[in-house]
């Protein structure tokens, strides 16, 4: 029988991610984590002080998966790539966003992530205050989009059942003409995906930041 890999914090966090992905964060406990790892729950306390520390480590984990700006990369492309990566990570792990927002102490991966983003912006001419506002605005957009995206139809389901129409979702074109035309021209068009909407909205934000950084006529 092959030997089980030695228990360490990295393996514990990886197993916690599996439990949270499969069963939800509410199902994660030291006991359920022990079952996932095939060990007694008490064994985990040799590596962790308790569940609070586990949640801190788990909240830090998504930041280790997000693409960071490369040194010297153009700020706009770096912010676009980071935003797309963050959306991908947070969408793949639905528990992550709420947990990240709930933990008061930042972990090392989060600190490295934040430092990298601010360094990129500051290195391209953003003042300290402007860099903070740009970072906050982009992240507010990412987090809000991820939350909204959870309520949108699954593209795979839509492909098999047909695209929704305004009437399907209870929109009367007479009383809500603009919502109806949005469905007809965008949301109900074949090939439309949330990713397209994400990229368009992000481009608007980056356009605005670019204008503040280098206003016309300066």
Tab-separated table of C-alpha atoms in Angstrom:
chain	number	residue	atom	x	y	z
A	1	UNK	CA	0.000	0.000	0.000
A	2	UNK	CA	1.484	3.387	-0.980
A	3	UNK	CA	2.339	5.670	1.906
A	4	UNK	CA	0.082	8.667	2.454
A	5	UNK	CA	1.895	11.988	1.847
A	6	UNK	CA	3.097	13.674	5.010
A	7	UNK	CA	0.612	16.118	6.500
A	8	UNK	CA	1.610	19.767	6.209
A	9	UNK	CA	-0.130	23.139	5.946
A	10	UNK	CA	-0.085	23.184	2.141
A	11	UNK	CA	-1.785	19.795	1.957
A	12	UNK	CA	-4.298	20.824	4.611
A	13	UNK	CA	-5.254	23.997	2.727
A	14	UNK	CA	-5.534	22.088	-0.563
A	15	UNK	CA	-7.935	19.631	1.095
A	16	UNK	CA	-9.915	22.499	2.636
A	17	UNK	CA	-10.331	24.007	-0.842
A	18	UNK	CA	-11.678	20.670	-2.098
A	19	UNK	CA	-14.217	20.463	0.734
A	20	UNK	CA	-15.349	24.065	0.245
A	21	UNK	CA	-15.608	23.659	-3.536
A	22	UNK	CA	-17.599	20.457	-3.284
A	23	UNK	CA	-19.774	20.983	-0.208
A	24	UNK	CA	-19.660	24.718	0.531
A	25	UNK	CA	-17.827	26.644	3.202
A	26	UNK	CA	-20.465	25.873	5.825
A	27	UNK	CA	-19.562	22.184	5.549
A	28	UNK	CA	-15.913	22.822	6.346
A	29	UNK	CA	-14.892	21.856	9.875
A	30	UNK	CA	-11.817	20.326	11.432
A	31	UNK	CA	-13.679	17.016	11.484
A	32	UNK	CA	-14.768	17.119	7.822
A	33	UNK	CA	-11.282	18.223	6.841
A	34	UNK	CA	-9.800	15.311	8.757
A	35	UNK	CA	-12.091	12.932	6.867
A	36	UNK	CA	-11.013	14.479	3.574
A	37	UNK	CA	-7.367	13.889	4.487
A	38	UNK	CA	-7.962	10.470	6.005
A	39	UNK	CA	-6.679	11.500	9.439
A	40	UNK	CA	-8.129	12.198	12.854
A	41	UNK	CA	-9.196	15.804	13.351
A	42	UNK	CA	-6.819	16.123	16.300
A	43	UNK	CA	-3.888	15.536	13.936
A	44	UNK	CA	-4.637	18.872	12.303
A	45	UNK	CA	-3.912	20.732	15.523
A	46	UNK	CA	-0.240	19.843	15.172
A	47	UNK	CA	-0.223	22.184	12.161
A	48	UNK	CA	-2.999	24.694	12.910
A	49	UNK	CA	-4.154	26.483	16.044
A	50	UNK	CA	-7.773	25.884	15.064
A	51	UNK	CA	-10.477	26.685	12.563
A	52	UNK	CA	-9.854	30.434	12.666
A	53	UNK	CA	-6.325	29.936	11.423
A	54	UNK	CA	-7.600	27.512	8.788
A	55	UNK	CA	-10.035	30.152	7.504
A	56	UNK	CA	-7.259	32.751	7.432
A	57	UNK	CA	-5.138	30.423	5.306
A	58	UNK	CA	-8.089	29.612	3.078
A	59	UNK	CA	-8.903	33.306	2.583
A	60	UNK	CA	-5.305	33.921	1.518
A	61	UNK	CA	-5.244	31.001	-0.924
A	62	UNK	CA	-7.148	32.671	-3.839
A	63	UNK	CA	-4.561	35.462	-4.010
A	64	UNK	CA	-1.859	32.885	-4.708
A	65	UNK	CA	-3.815	31.894	-7.850
A	66	UNK	CA	-4.372	35.364	-9.335
A	67	UNK	CA	-2.057	36.569	-12.099
A	68	UNK	CA	0.130	39.400	-10.815
A	69	UNK	CA	1.434	42.321	-12.901
A	70	UNK	CA	4.838	41.592	-14.364
A	71	UNK	CA	7.605	44.082	-13.703
A	72	UNK	CA	7.639	46.710	-16.442
A	73	UNK	CA	4.394	45.543	-18.057
A	74	UNK	CA	2.076	48.306	-19.359
A	75	UNK	CA	-0.308	49.157	-16.533
A	76	UNK	CA	-3.497	48.816	-18.565
A	77	UNK	CA	-2.708	45.331	-19.855
A	78	UNK	CA	-1.493	44.306	-16.395
A	79	UNK	CA	-4.754	45.470	-14.779
A	80	UNK	CA	-6.818	43.767	-17.484
A	81	UNK	CA	-4.994	40.450	-17.080
A	82	UNK	CA	-5.192	40.600	-13.293
A	83	UNK	CA	-8.902	41.411	-13.352
A	84	UNK	CA	-9.657	38.538	-15.739
A	85	UNK	CA	-7.628	36.169	-13.586
A	86	UNK	CA	-9.312	37.328	-10.374
A	87	UNK	CA	-12.760	36.841	-11.905
A	88	UNK	CA	-11.787	33.350	-13.054
A	89	UNK	CA	-10.499	32.351	-9.611
A	90	UNK	CA	-13.456	33.802	-7.701
A	91	UNK	CA	-15.968	32.275	-10.108
A	92	UNK	CA	-14.343	28.843	-9.875
A	93	UNK	CA	-14.443	28.964	-6.063
A	94	UNK	CA	-17.797	30.551	-5.068
A	95	UNK	CA	-16.945	30.507	-1.336
A	96	UNK	CA	-13.831	32.625	-1.804
A	97	UNK	CA	-15.260	36.124	-2.191
A	98	UNK	CA	-17.302	36.127	1.011
A	99	UNK	CA	-14.461	34.591	2.987
A	100	UNK	CA	-11.868	37.049	1.678
A	101	UNK	CA	-14.102	39.955	2.677
A	102	UNK	CA	-14.705	38.554	6.170
A	103	UNK	CA	-11.149	37.998	7.415
A	104	UNK	CA	-9.589	40.986	9.215
A	105	UNK	CA	-5.904	40.032	8.911
A	106	UNK	CA	-4.297	39.879	5.442
A	107	UNK	CA	-2.134	36.870	4.625
A	108	UNK	CA	1.197	36.818	2.794
A	109	UNK	CA	-0.295	36.058	-0.639
A	110	UNK	CA	-2.792	38.913	-0.283
A	111	UNK	CA	-0.036	41.318	0.771
A	112	UNK	CA	2.138	40.230	-2.172
A	113	UNK	CA	-0.834	40.661	-4.518
A	114	UNK	CA	-1.720	44.141	-3.246
A	115	UNK	CA	1.905	45.293	-3.269
A	116	UNK	CA	2.319	44.122	-6.868
A	117	UNK	CA	-0.817	45.927	-8.075
A	118	UNK	CA	0.087	49.181	-6.333
A	119	UNK	CA	3.679	48.966	-7.550
A	120	UNK	CA	2.484	48.639	-11.140
A	121	UNK	CA	0.180	51.638	-10.872
A	122	UNK	CA	2.697	53.807	-9.024
A	123	UNK	CA	5.388	52.869	-11.538
A	124	UNK	CA	3.263	54.241	-14.368
A	125	UNK	CA	2.562	57.667	-12.941
A	126	UNK	CA	-0.413	57.186	-10.626
A	127	UNK	CA	-0.103	59.129	-7.381
A	128	UNK	CA	-0.466	57.240	-4.100
A	129	UNK	CA	-4.093	58.329	-3.772
A	130	UNK	CA	-4.914	57.697	-7.449
A	131	UNK	CA	-3.349	54.238	-7.309
A	132	UNK	CA	-5.472	53.340	-4.292
A	133	UNK	CA	-8.649	54.639	-5.944
A	134	UNK	CA	-7.863	52.795	-9.187
A	135	UNK	CA	-7.175	49.545	-7.314
A	136	UNK	CA	-10.361	49.893	-5.249
A	137	UNK	CA	-12.522	50.753	-8.254
A	138	UNK	CA	-11.288	47.817	-10.333
A	139	UNK	CA	-11.740	45.376	-7.459
A	140	UNK	CA	-15.224	46.700	-6.677
A	141	UNK	CA	-16.123	46.012	-10.298
A	142	UNK	CA	-14.626	42.504	-10.221
A	143	UNK	CA	-16.329	41.536	-6.966
A	144	UNK	CA	-19.664	43.009	-8.002
A	145	UNK	CA	-19.540	41.287	-11.374
A	146	UNK	CA	-18.748	37.910	-9.802
A	147	UNK	CA	-21.729	38.263	-7.462
A	148	UNK	CA	-24.026	39.294	-10.320
A	149	UNK	CA	-22.750	36.566	-12.609
A	150	UNK	CA	-23.997	33.922	-10.206
A	151	UNK	CA	-27.578	34.913	-11.078
A	152	UNK	CA	-27.073	34.839	-14.849
A	153	UNK	CA	-28.126	31.817	-16.928
A	154	UNK	CA	-25.471	29.138	-17.308
A	155	UNK	CA	-24.190	29.433	-20.923
A	156	UNK	CA	-24.042	25.632	-21.208
A	157	UNK	CA	-27.677	25.338	-20.131
A	158	UNK	CA	-28.756	28.157	-22.430
A	159	UNK	CA	-27.041	26.431	-25.355
A	160	UNK	CA	-29.095	23.283	-24.801
A	161	UNK	CA	-32.437	24.848	-23.827
A	162	UNK	CA	-32.434	27.951	-25.983
A	163	UNK	CA	-31.654	31.574	-25.237
A	164	UNK	CA	-34.050	33.471	-22.968
A	165	UNK	CA	-36.280	36.168	-24.389
A	166	UNK	CA	-37.705	39.196	-22.642
A	167	UNK	CA	-41.012	37.378	-22.370
A	168	UNK	CA	-39.305	34.350	-20.802
A	169	UNK	CA	-38.187	36.447	-17.849
A	170	UNK	CA	-41.446	38.364	-17.535
A	171	UNK	CA	-40.468	41.632	-19.226
A	172	UNK	CA	-43.313	43.444	-20.991
A	173	UNK	CA	-41.897	45.375	-23.983
A	174	UNK	CA	-44.695	47.914	-23.667
A	175	UNK	CA	-43.914	48.945	-20.095
A	176	UNK	CA	-40.166	48.205	-20.119
A	177	UNK	CA	-39.012	48.902	-23.687
A	178	UNK	CA	-35.357	49.449	-22.848
A	179	UNK	CA	-35.055	46.200	-20.932
A	180	UNK	CA	-36.765	44.417	-23.800
A	181	UNK	CA	-34.389	45.839	-26.398
A	182	UNK	CA	-31.420	44.927	-24.226
A	183	UNK	CA	-32.575	41.321	-24.268
A	184	UNK	CA	-33.275	41.435	-27.996
A	185	UNK	CA	-29.966	43.003	-29.012
A	186	UNK	CA	-27.513	41.736	-26.374
A	187	UNK	CA	-28.576	39.253	-23.715
A	188	UNK	CA	-30.692	37.152	-26.047
A	189	UNK	CA	-28.189	37.028	-28.900
A	190	UNK	CA	-26.474	33.731	-29.617
A	191	UNK	CA	-22.826	33.791	-28.624
A	192	UNK	CA	-23.216	36.390	-25.881
A	193	UNK	CA	-21.385	35.416	-22.690
A	194	UNK	CA	-20.815	37.136	-19.343
A	195	UNK	CA	-17.117	37.302	-20.225
A	196	UNK	CA	-17.914	39.742	-23.040
A	197	UNK	CA	-19.809	42.006	-20.674
A	198	UNK	CA	-17.002	41.803	-18.131
A	199	UNK	CA	-14.382	42.861	-20.660
A	200	UNK	CA	-16.483	45.756	-21.956
A	201	UNK	CA	-17.186	47.126	-18.494
A	202	UNK	CA	-13.556	46.771	-17.471
A	203	UNK	CA	-12.478	48.647	-20.614
A	204	UNK	CA	-14.729	51.562	-19.601
A	205	UNK	CA	-13.045	51.733	-16.213
A	206	UNK	CA	-9.551	51.533	-17.697
A	207	UNK	CA	-10.453	54.221	-20.256
A	208	UNK	CA	-11.519	56.492	-17.411
A	209	UNK	CA	-8.337	55.824	-15.461
A	210	UNK	CA	-6.229	56.510	-18.547
A	211	UNK	CA	-7.943	59.874	-19.020
A	212	UNK	CA	-7.291	60.825	-15.400
A	213	UNK	CA	-3.661	59.801	-15.752
A	214	UNK	CA	-3.151	61.697	-19.006
A	215	UNK	CA	-6.064	64.115	-19.527
A	216	UNK	CA	-6.638	65.479	-23.083
A	217	UNK	CA	-4.921	68.779	-23.739
A	218	UNK	CA	-2.342	68.369	-21.018
